[in-house]
Amino acid sequence: MTISLKEILKALADGQFRSGQSLGMALGVSRAAVWKHLQQAGRLGIAVETKAGQGYRIAGGLDLLDLDRIMLGLEEGVRRIVGRVVVLDTIDSTNNYARSELCKERGWLAVLAESQTAGRGRLGREWVSPYGRNLYLSLGCTFADGVTSLQGISLVVGVAVHRALAKLAIAGLGLKWPNDILLNGKKLGGILLEVAGDPAGHCEVVVGIGLNVKMPCSVACSISQPWADMSGYQITRNQLAANILSELVPALHGFPKTTFAGYRDEWQRYDAYRNALINVINNDKIVQGVARGVSDAGALRVDVDGRDLEFSGGEISLRRLV
Ligand code: BT5
């Protein structure tokens, strides 16, 4: 019989010691097979403690994704819209998976994974995605009215994520244009929106959300900017996934009838950079000015030497100067 690493990790998820023999018996494999699988866990950044006479333990336990728990956290209406929720173990990128499923069949689906081997941000940047600790979620959706009807949709995603986190009583949240979720000024999560299809007709949108729940120190050093996670809060990843979907799905389902204009005030309330002196960076071009919120179409408004300029496009980044 072959078993997956996840089955062994599930058996150790409560953080208690289990002997190799009892694990093997419960899962129908040999002690040697258990040992072999647990070598892999180390490579995934999960520290498995071994103690003579007691066996194996994951100190602090593991909070693994569970499809049934996520589904239980969703209202009937949300379940009906999404249609399919998929929980994967390790995948290159949940966005890739969602996109290839949408190519096979139009509609809506949500994809979650324990880890990503090629998680990405904008412009091919890396998204650090260790196993079993954070949230990697993609929502694939199909719209009928063309790409241009979706202006500002990524900012609506930010508002939905903010609402979900605020309901979990997380304090110190903020949004940074265009796609960052901040906690106490540091990057807690990011949004990657990918659109394909007809500019005037059917188009497929994949909304990818990465949120740090409990980032292991062993991989955190590879993040190239100040980051945050939710380790100070008692939040399970299943609850978090359900909360995000509960806010995100109705918000996007309202598109394009409800436009970003309906969310603009709320986005601006959470705007972490409002009235801050910033650099707007677009490739090697840098413009300095004061951030003045966003337009009805979701463009960034910046006061540059007394002129009100607007910036839009997924390749722009902001840096705060003071
Ligand atoms: C983003 O890009 O912020 C969008 C990230 C979207 C990730 C999700 S996970 C589920 C789905 N599947 C995917 O493959 N992607 C999506 P960007 O603005 O380009 O930010 C990337 C930058 O954030 C990197 O260059 C690092 O500086 C930083 N970074 C990388 N991993 C991070 C992490 N786990 N937490 C905080 N910052 C991180």
Short mmCIF file of C-alpha atoms and ligand atoms in Angstrom, two decimals:
data_model
loop_
_atom_site.label_atom_id
_atom_site.label_comp_id
_atom_site.label_asym_id
_atom_site.label_seq_id
_atom_site.Cartn_x
_atom_site.Cartn_y
_atom_site.Cartn_z
CA MET A 1 0.00 0.00 0.00
CA THR A 2 1.24 3.48 -0.73
CA ILE A 3 0.34 6.45 1.39
CA SER A 4 0.95 10.13 0.99
CA LEU A 5 3.08 12.26 3.25
CA LYS A 6 -0.07 14.21 4.11
CA GLU A 7 -1.63 11.13 5.69
CA ILE A 8 1.33 10.76 8.05
CA LEU A 9 1.37 14.48 8.77
CA LYS A 10 -2.36 14.30 9.56
CA ALA A 11 -1.64 11.56 12.10
CA LEU A 12 0.96 13.81 13.75
CA ALA A 13 -1.02 17.04 13.39
CA ASP A 14 -2.02 17.16 17.07
CA GLY A 15 1.59 17.70 18.12
CA GLN A 16 1.75 14.51 20.26
CA PHE A 17 4.43 11.82 20.05
CA ARG A 18 3.48 8.74 18.01
CA SER A 19 5.76 5.74 17.53
CA GLY A 20 6.77 4.69 14.04
CA GLN A 21 5.14 1.34 14.71
CA SER A 22 1.75 2.78 15.72
CA LEU A 23 1.81 5.19 12.79
CA GLY A 24 2.66 2.35 10.43
CA MET A 25 -0.10 0.14 11.86
CA ALA A 26 -2.71 2.89 11.66
CA LEU A 27 -1.80 3.65 8.06
CA GLY A 28 -1.11 0.10 6.91
CA VAL A 29 2.58 0.55 6.05
CA SER A 30 5.91 -0.44 7.55
CA ARG A 31 7.88 1.60 10.11
CA ALA A 32 10.56 2.04 7.45
CA ALA A 33 8.00 3.58 5.07
CA VAL A 34 6.93 6.01 7.80
CA TRP A 35 10.55 6.98 8.42
CA LYS A 36 11.17 7.46 4.68
CA HIS A 37 8.17 9.76 4.31
CA LEU A 38 9.16 11.81 7.33
CA GLN A 39 12.57 12.50 5.73
CA GLN A 40 10.59 14.36 3.06
CA ALA A 41 8.83 16.44 5.73
CA GLY A 42 12.17 17.93 6.74
CA ARG A 43 12.80 18.95 3.16
CA LEU A 44 9.42 20.74 3.15
CA GLY A 45 10.46 22.78 6.18
CA ILE A 46 8.40 20.81 8.71
CA ALA A 47 10.52 19.98 11.73
CA VAL A 48 9.75 16.45 12.92
CA GLU A 49 11.25 15.67 16.31
CA THR A 50 12.43 12.13 17.01
CA LYS A 51 12.80 10.79 20.55
CA ALA A 52 14.01 7.34 21.49
CA GLY A 53 11.17 5.27 22.97
CA GLN A 54 8.50 7.83 22.08
CA GLY A 55 8.67 8.18 18.31
CA TYR A 56 7.90 11.23 16.23
CA ARG A 57 6.29 14.56 16.97
CA ILE A 58 5.69 17.87 15.21
CA ALA A 59 6.19 20.38 18.01
CA GLY A 60 3.27 22.79 18.11
CA GLY A 61 1.26 20.55 15.76
CA LEU A 62 0.12 21.24 12.22
CA ASP A 63 -3.03 22.93 10.96
CA LEU A 64 -3.73 21.12 7.69
CA LEU A 65 -6.31 22.04 5.07
CA ASP A 66 -9.51 20.04 5.18
CA LEU A 67 -12.08 20.31 2.40
CA ASP A 68 -15.02 19.31 4.63
CA ARG A 69 -14.20 21.98 7.19
CA ILE A 70 -13.85 24.64 4.52
CA MET A 71 -17.18 23.65 2.96
CA LEU A 72 -18.89 23.73 6.38
CA GLY A 73 -17.73 27.33 6.76
CA LEU A 74 -19.39 28.41 3.51
CA GLU A 75 -22.96 29.56 3.17
CA GLU A 76 -25.19 27.70 0.74
CA GLY A 77 -25.28 30.69 -1.63
CA VAL A 78 -21.48 30.86 -1.81
CA ARG A 79 -21.21 27.10 -2.35
CA ARG A 80 -23.70 27.32 -5.19
CA ILE A 81 -21.71 30.02 -7.00
CA VAL A 82 -18.29 28.42 -6.55
CA GLY A 83 -19.45 24.98 -7.65
CA ARG A 84 -16.12 23.27 -6.99
CA VAL A 85 -13.56 23.66 -4.21
CA VAL A 86 -10.32 21.69 -4.68
CA VAL A 87 -7.73 21.11 -1.94
CA LEU A 88 -4.33 20.03 -3.27
CA ASP A 89 -1.19 18.94 -1.53
CA THR A 90 1.79 20.36 -3.45
CA ILE A 91 1.35 22.15 -6.78
CA ASP A 92 3.45 24.54 -8.87
CA SER A 93 0.94 27.37 -8.47
CA THR A 94 -2.74 27.37 -7.53
CA ASN A 95 -3.22 30.06 -10.20
CA ASN A 96 -1.86 27.70 -12.89
CA TYR A 97 -4.12 24.91 -11.70
CA ALA A 98 -7.21 27.13 -11.65
CA ARG A 99 -6.41 28.49 -15.11
CA SER A 100 -6.01 25.06 -16.66
CA GLU A 101 -9.29 23.91 -15.09
CA LEU A 102 -11.06 27.00 -16.46
CA CYS A 103 -9.72 26.17 -19.94
CA LYS A 104 -11.40 22.77 -19.69
CA GLU A 105 -14.67 24.08 -18.30
CA ARG A 106 -15.97 27.60 -17.84
CA GLY A 107 -17.51 28.50 -14.50
CA TRP A 108 -16.24 29.13 -10.99
CA LEU A 109 -13.88 27.09 -8.86
CA ALA A 110 -11.66 27.61 -5.84
CA VAL A 111 -8.26 25.94 -5.49
CA LEU A 112 -6.18 25.69 -2.31
CA ALA A 113 -2.85 24.00 -1.74
CA GLU A 114 -0.64 23.07 1.21
CA SER A 115 2.39 24.35 -0.66
CA GLN A 116 3.50 25.79 -3.99
CA THR A 117 6.76 24.94 -5.71
CA ALA A 118 6.52 27.90 -8.12
CA GLY A 119 4.22 30.32 -6.31
CA ARG A 120 4.48 33.68 -8.04
CA GLY A 121 3.75 37.32 -7.65
CA ARG A 122 3.58 39.97 -10.35
CA LEU A 123 6.20 40.12 -13.11
CA GLY A 124 7.31 36.58 -12.30
CA ARG A 125 8.48 37.44 -8.78
CA GLU A 126 8.60 34.55 -6.33
CA TRP A 127 5.87 33.99 -3.72
CA VAL A 128 7.39 32.11 -0.80
CA SER A 129 4.99 29.20 -0.19
CA PRO A 130 6.13 26.73 2.50
CA TYR A 131 4.10 23.60 3.30
CA GLY A 132 1.11 23.60 5.63
CA ARG A 133 1.59 27.03 7.18
CA ASN A 134 0.04 29.76 5.04
CA LEU A 135 -2.86 30.23 2.67
CA TYR A 136 -2.49 29.84 -1.09
CA LEU A 137 -5.88 30.27 -2.69
CA SER A 138 -7.01 30.87 -6.25
CA LEU A 139 -10.53 31.63 -7.34
CA GLY A 140 -11.22 31.04 -11.01
CA CYS A 141 -14.25 32.79 -12.46
CA THR A 142 -15.81 33.41 -15.85
CA PHE A 143 -17.33 36.73 -16.87
CA ALA A 144 -19.40 37.45 -19.96
CA ASP A 145 -18.93 41.17 -20.54
CA GLY A 146 -15.27 41.44 -21.47
CA VAL A 147 -12.04 42.44 -19.82
CA THR A 148 -12.79 46.17 -19.85
CA SER A 149 -15.84 45.65 -17.61
CA LEU A 150 -13.53 44.38 -14.86
CA GLN A 151 -11.71 47.63 -14.07
CA GLY A 152 -10.77 47.87 -10.41
CA ILE A 153 -11.55 44.21 -9.73
CA SER A 154 -8.21 43.56 -8.00
CA LEU A 155 -8.93 46.39 -5.53
CA VAL A 156 -12.32 44.79 -4.83
CA VAL A 157 -10.44 41.61 -3.96
CA GLY A 158 -8.35 43.63 -1.50
CA VAL A 159 -11.48 44.99 0.15
CA ALA A 160 -12.97 41.48 0.41
CA VAL A 161 -9.78 40.08 1.98
CA HIS A 162 -9.63 43.02 4.38
CA ARG A 163 -13.26 42.42 5.42
CA ALA A 164 -12.57 38.72 6.03
CA LEU A 165 -9.49 39.44 8.16
CA ALA A 166 -11.20 42.23 10.09
CA LYS A 167 -14.01 39.78 10.98
CA LEU A 168 -11.33 37.59 12.55
CA ALA A 169 -10.44 40.57 14.77
CA ILE A 170 -7.02 41.12 13.22
CA ALA A 171 -5.92 44.64 14.09
CA GLY A 172 -3.43 46.85 12.23
CA LEU A 173 -4.52 45.91 8.70
CA GLY A 174 -4.06 48.12 5.67
CA LEU A 175 -4.18 47.96 1.88
CA LYS A 176 -1.39 49.14 -0.37
CA TRP A 177 -2.16 49.89 -4.00
CA PRO A 178 -2.48 47.84 -6.11
CA ASN A 179 -2.32 44.40 -4.52
CA ASP A 180 -0.80 44.21 -1.03
CA ILE A 181 -2.40 43.42 2.29
CA LEU A 182 -0.37 44.90 5.11
CA LEU A 183 -0.24 44.16 8.81
CA ASN A 184 1.38 46.90 10.87
CA GLY A 185 2.93 48.24 7.66
CA LYS A 186 4.51 44.90 6.64
CA LYS A 187 3.43 42.59 3.85
CA LEU A 188 0.95 40.00 5.15
CA GLY A 189 -0.36 38.98 1.76
CA GLY A 190 -0.59 39.69 -1.93
CA ILE A 191 -3.07 39.37 -4.76
CA LEU A 192 -2.22 38.20 -8.27
CA LEU A 193 -4.95 38.76 -10.84
CA GLU A 194 -4.64 37.02 -14.21
CA VAL A 195 -7.14 37.63 -16.99
CA ALA A 196 -7.46 35.82 -20.32
CA GLY A 197 -10.06 35.87 -23.04
CA ASP A 198 -12.06 38.21 -25.17
CA PRO A 199 -11.73 41.96 -24.50
CA ALA A 200 -15.44 42.32 -25.29
CA GLY A 201 -16.86 38.86 -24.53
CA HIS A 202 -16.22 35.83 -22.35
CA CYS A 203 -13.12 36.08 -20.21
CA GLU A 204 -11.57 33.94 -17.52
CA VAL A 205 -10.21 35.56 -14.40
CA VAL A 206 -7.97 33.86 -11.85
CA VAL A 207 -7.64 35.68 -8.54
CA GLY A 208 -4.67 34.37 -6.56
CA ILE A 209 -4.34 35.24 -2.89
CA GLY A 210 -1.36 34.45 -0.70
CA LEU A 211 -1.64 35.16 3.04
CA ASN A 212 0.93 34.36 5.69
CA VAL A 213 -0.56 32.55 8.65
CA LYS A 214 2.49 31.10 10.39
CA MET A 215 5.61 31.62 8.32
CA PRO A 216 8.44 29.27 9.39
CA CYS A 217 11.68 31.09 10.19
CA SER A 218 13.58 28.61 8.01
CA VAL A 219 12.14 30.10 4.80
CA ALA A 220 11.27 33.63 5.92
CA CYS A 221 14.80 34.82 5.16
CA SER A 222 14.15 34.38 1.44
CA ILE A 223 11.42 37.07 1.46
CA SER A 224 12.96 40.21 0.01
CA GLN A 225 10.92 42.78 1.97
CA PRO A 226 9.48 43.27 5.49
CA TRP A 227 6.72 40.68 5.99
CA ALA A 228 4.16 39.78 8.62
CA ASP A 229 2.08 36.73 9.53
CA MET A 230 -0.86 35.99 11.84
CA SER A 231 1.07 33.93 14.35
CA GLY A 232 -0.19 36.08 17.23
CA TYR A 233 -3.78 35.02 16.47
CA GLN A 234 -5.69 31.77 17.04
CA ILE A 235 -6.85 31.28 13.46
CA THR A 236 -7.12 28.00 11.60
CA ARG A 237 -6.33 27.97 7.90
CA ASN A 238 -9.66 26.26 7.13
CA GLN A 239 -11.57 28.99 8.91
CA LEU A 240 -9.50 31.63 7.14
CA ALA A 241 -10.11 30.02 3.73
CA ALA A 242 -13.87 29.86 4.36
CA ASN A 243 -13.97 33.47 5.57
CA ILE A 244 -12.06 34.73 2.54
CA LEU A 245 -14.29 32.83 0.11
CA SER A 246 -17.41 34.04 1.94
CA GLU A 247 -16.41 37.66 1.30
CA LEU A 248 -14.72 37.25 -2.05
CA VAL A 249 -17.26 35.19 -3.97
CA PRO A 250 -20.29 37.49 -3.48
CA ALA A 251 -18.13 40.57 -4.16
CA LEU A 252 -16.87 39.20 -7.48
CA HIS A 253 -20.20 37.68 -8.41
CA GLY A 254 -21.66 41.19 -8.29
CA PHE A 255 -19.21 42.26 -11.04
CA PRO A 256 -19.60 44.00 -13.45
CA LYS A 257 -23.05 45.23 -12.31
CA THR A 258 -21.43 46.52 -9.14
CA THR A 259 -18.32 48.38 -10.17
CA PHE A 260 -15.28 49.37 -8.12
CA ALA A 261 -16.87 52.80 -7.56
CA GLY A 262 -19.16 51.11 -5.00
CA TYR A 263 -16.11 49.95 -3.04
CA ARG A 264 -13.94 53.04 -3.46
CA ASP A 265 -14.74 54.72 -0.13
CA GLU A 266 -14.12 51.51 1.76
CA TRP A 267 -10.82 50.89 -0.07
CA GLN A 268 -9.70 54.41 0.77
CA ARG A 269 -10.56 53.91 4.46
CA TYR A 270 -8.03 51.07 4.55
CA ASP A 271 -5.45 52.80 2.32
CA ALA A 272 -2.16 52.50 4.21
CA TYR A 273 -0.39 55.05 1.96
CA ARG A 274 -2.97 57.84 1.82
CA ASN A 275 -1.23 61.24 1.96
CA ALA A 276 2.18 59.56 2.20
CA LEU A 277 5.16 60.74 0.17
CA ILE A 278 5.84 57.93 -2.28
CA ASN A 279 7.86 56.85 -5.27
CA VAL A 280 5.80 55.38 -8.10
CA ILE A 281 8.07 52.90 -9.84
CA ASN A 282 7.32 51.72 -13.37
CA ASN A 283 10.23 49.70 -14.79
CA ASP A 284 13.14 52.13 -14.46
CA LYS A 285 10.94 55.25 -14.33
CA ILE A 286 10.36 56.78 -10.90
CA VAL A 287 7.87 59.56 -10.12
CA GLN A 288 7.75 61.14 -6.67
CA GLY A 289 4.54 62.56 -5.22
CA VAL A 290 1.90 62.40 -2.50
CA ALA A 291 -0.58 59.49 -2.64
CA ARG A 292 -4.17 60.74 -2.87
CA GLY A 293 -6.20 57.53 -2.90
CA VAL A 294 -7.79 56.00 -5.98
CA SER A 295 -10.18 56.93 -8.78
CA ASP A 296 -13.57 55.33 -9.48
CA ALA A 297 -11.80 53.06 -11.96
CA GLY A 298 -9.24 51.96 -9.36
CA ALA A 299 -6.30 54.00 -10.70
CA LEU A 300 -3.83 55.40 -8.17
CA ARG A 301 -4.07 59.20 -7.77
CA VAL A 302 -0.86 61.04 -6.98
CA ASP A 303 -0.22 64.72 -6.43
CA VAL A 304 2.99 65.44 -8.34
CA ASP A 305 4.11 69.04 -7.81
CA GLY A 306 0.51 70.23 -7.61
CA ARG A 307 -0.70 68.19 -10.60
CA ASP A 308 -3.20 65.36 -10.00
CA LEU A 309 -1.88 62.35 -11.97
CA GLU A 310 -3.38 58.86 -12.30
CA PHE A 311 -1.45 55.61 -12.58
CA SER A 312 -2.74 52.16 -13.48
CA GLY A 313 -1.27 48.83 -14.59
CA GLY A 314 -0.08 45.70 -12.83
CA GLU A 315 3.61 46.48 -13.34
CA ILE A 316 3.68 49.55 -11.07
CA SER A 317 5.10 49.36 -7.53
CA LEU A 318 5.07 51.93 -4.72
CA ARG A 319 7.67 52.76 -2.10
CA ARG A 320 6.90 54.93 0.88
CA LEU A 321 9.49 57.64 1.53
CA VAL A 322 8.34 58.95 4.93
C1 BT5 B 1 2.09 39.66 -4.98
O1 BT5 B 1 3.03 39.91 -5.95
O2 BT5 B 1 2.03 40.18 -3.90
C2 BT5 B 1 1.06 38.58 -5.37
C3 BT5 B 1 1.27 37.31 -4.62
C4 BT5 B 1 0.20 36.30 -4.95
C5 BT5 B 1 0.50 34.94 -4.38
C6 BT5 B 1 -0.64 33.99 -4.60
S1 BT5 B 1 -0.48 32.53 -3.68
C7 BT5 B 1 -1.79 31.81 -4.51
C8 BT5 B 1 -1.63 32.20 -5.97
N1 BT5 B 1 -0.73 31.30 -6.68
C9 BT5 B 1 0.37 31.91 -7.11
O3 BT5 B 1 1.30 31.37 -7.75
N2 BT5 B 1 0.35 33.21 -6.74
C10 BT5 B 1 -0.87 33.53 -6.04
P1 BT5 B 1 4.11 41.07 -5.88
O4 BT5 B 1 3.45 42.37 -5.59
O5 BT5 B 1 4.88 40.95 -7.14
O6 BT5 B 1 5.00 40.72 -4.63
C11 BT5 B 1 6.03 39.78 -4.70
C12 BT5 B 1 7.06 40.18 -3.63
O7 BT5 B 1 6.50 39.93 -2.33
C13 BT5 B 1 8.33 39.36 -3.67
O8 BT5 B 1 9.24 39.91 -4.56
C14 BT5 B 1 8.81 39.45 -2.21
O9 BT5 B 1 9.46 40.69 -1.97
C15 BT5 B 1 7.52 39.48 -1.44
N3 BT5 B 1 7.11 38.13 -0.95
C16 BT5 B 1 7.34 36.92 -1.51
N4 BT5 B 1 6.75 35.95 -0.77
C17 BT5 B 1 6.17 36.56 0.27
C18 BT5 B 1 5.41 36.11 1.37
N5 BT5 B 1 5.11 34.82 1.56
N6 BT5 B 1 4.99 37.04 2.25
C19 BT5 B 1 5.26 38.37 2.11
N7 BT5 B 1 5.95 38.85 1.07
C20 BT5 B 1 6.40 37.96 0.17
#
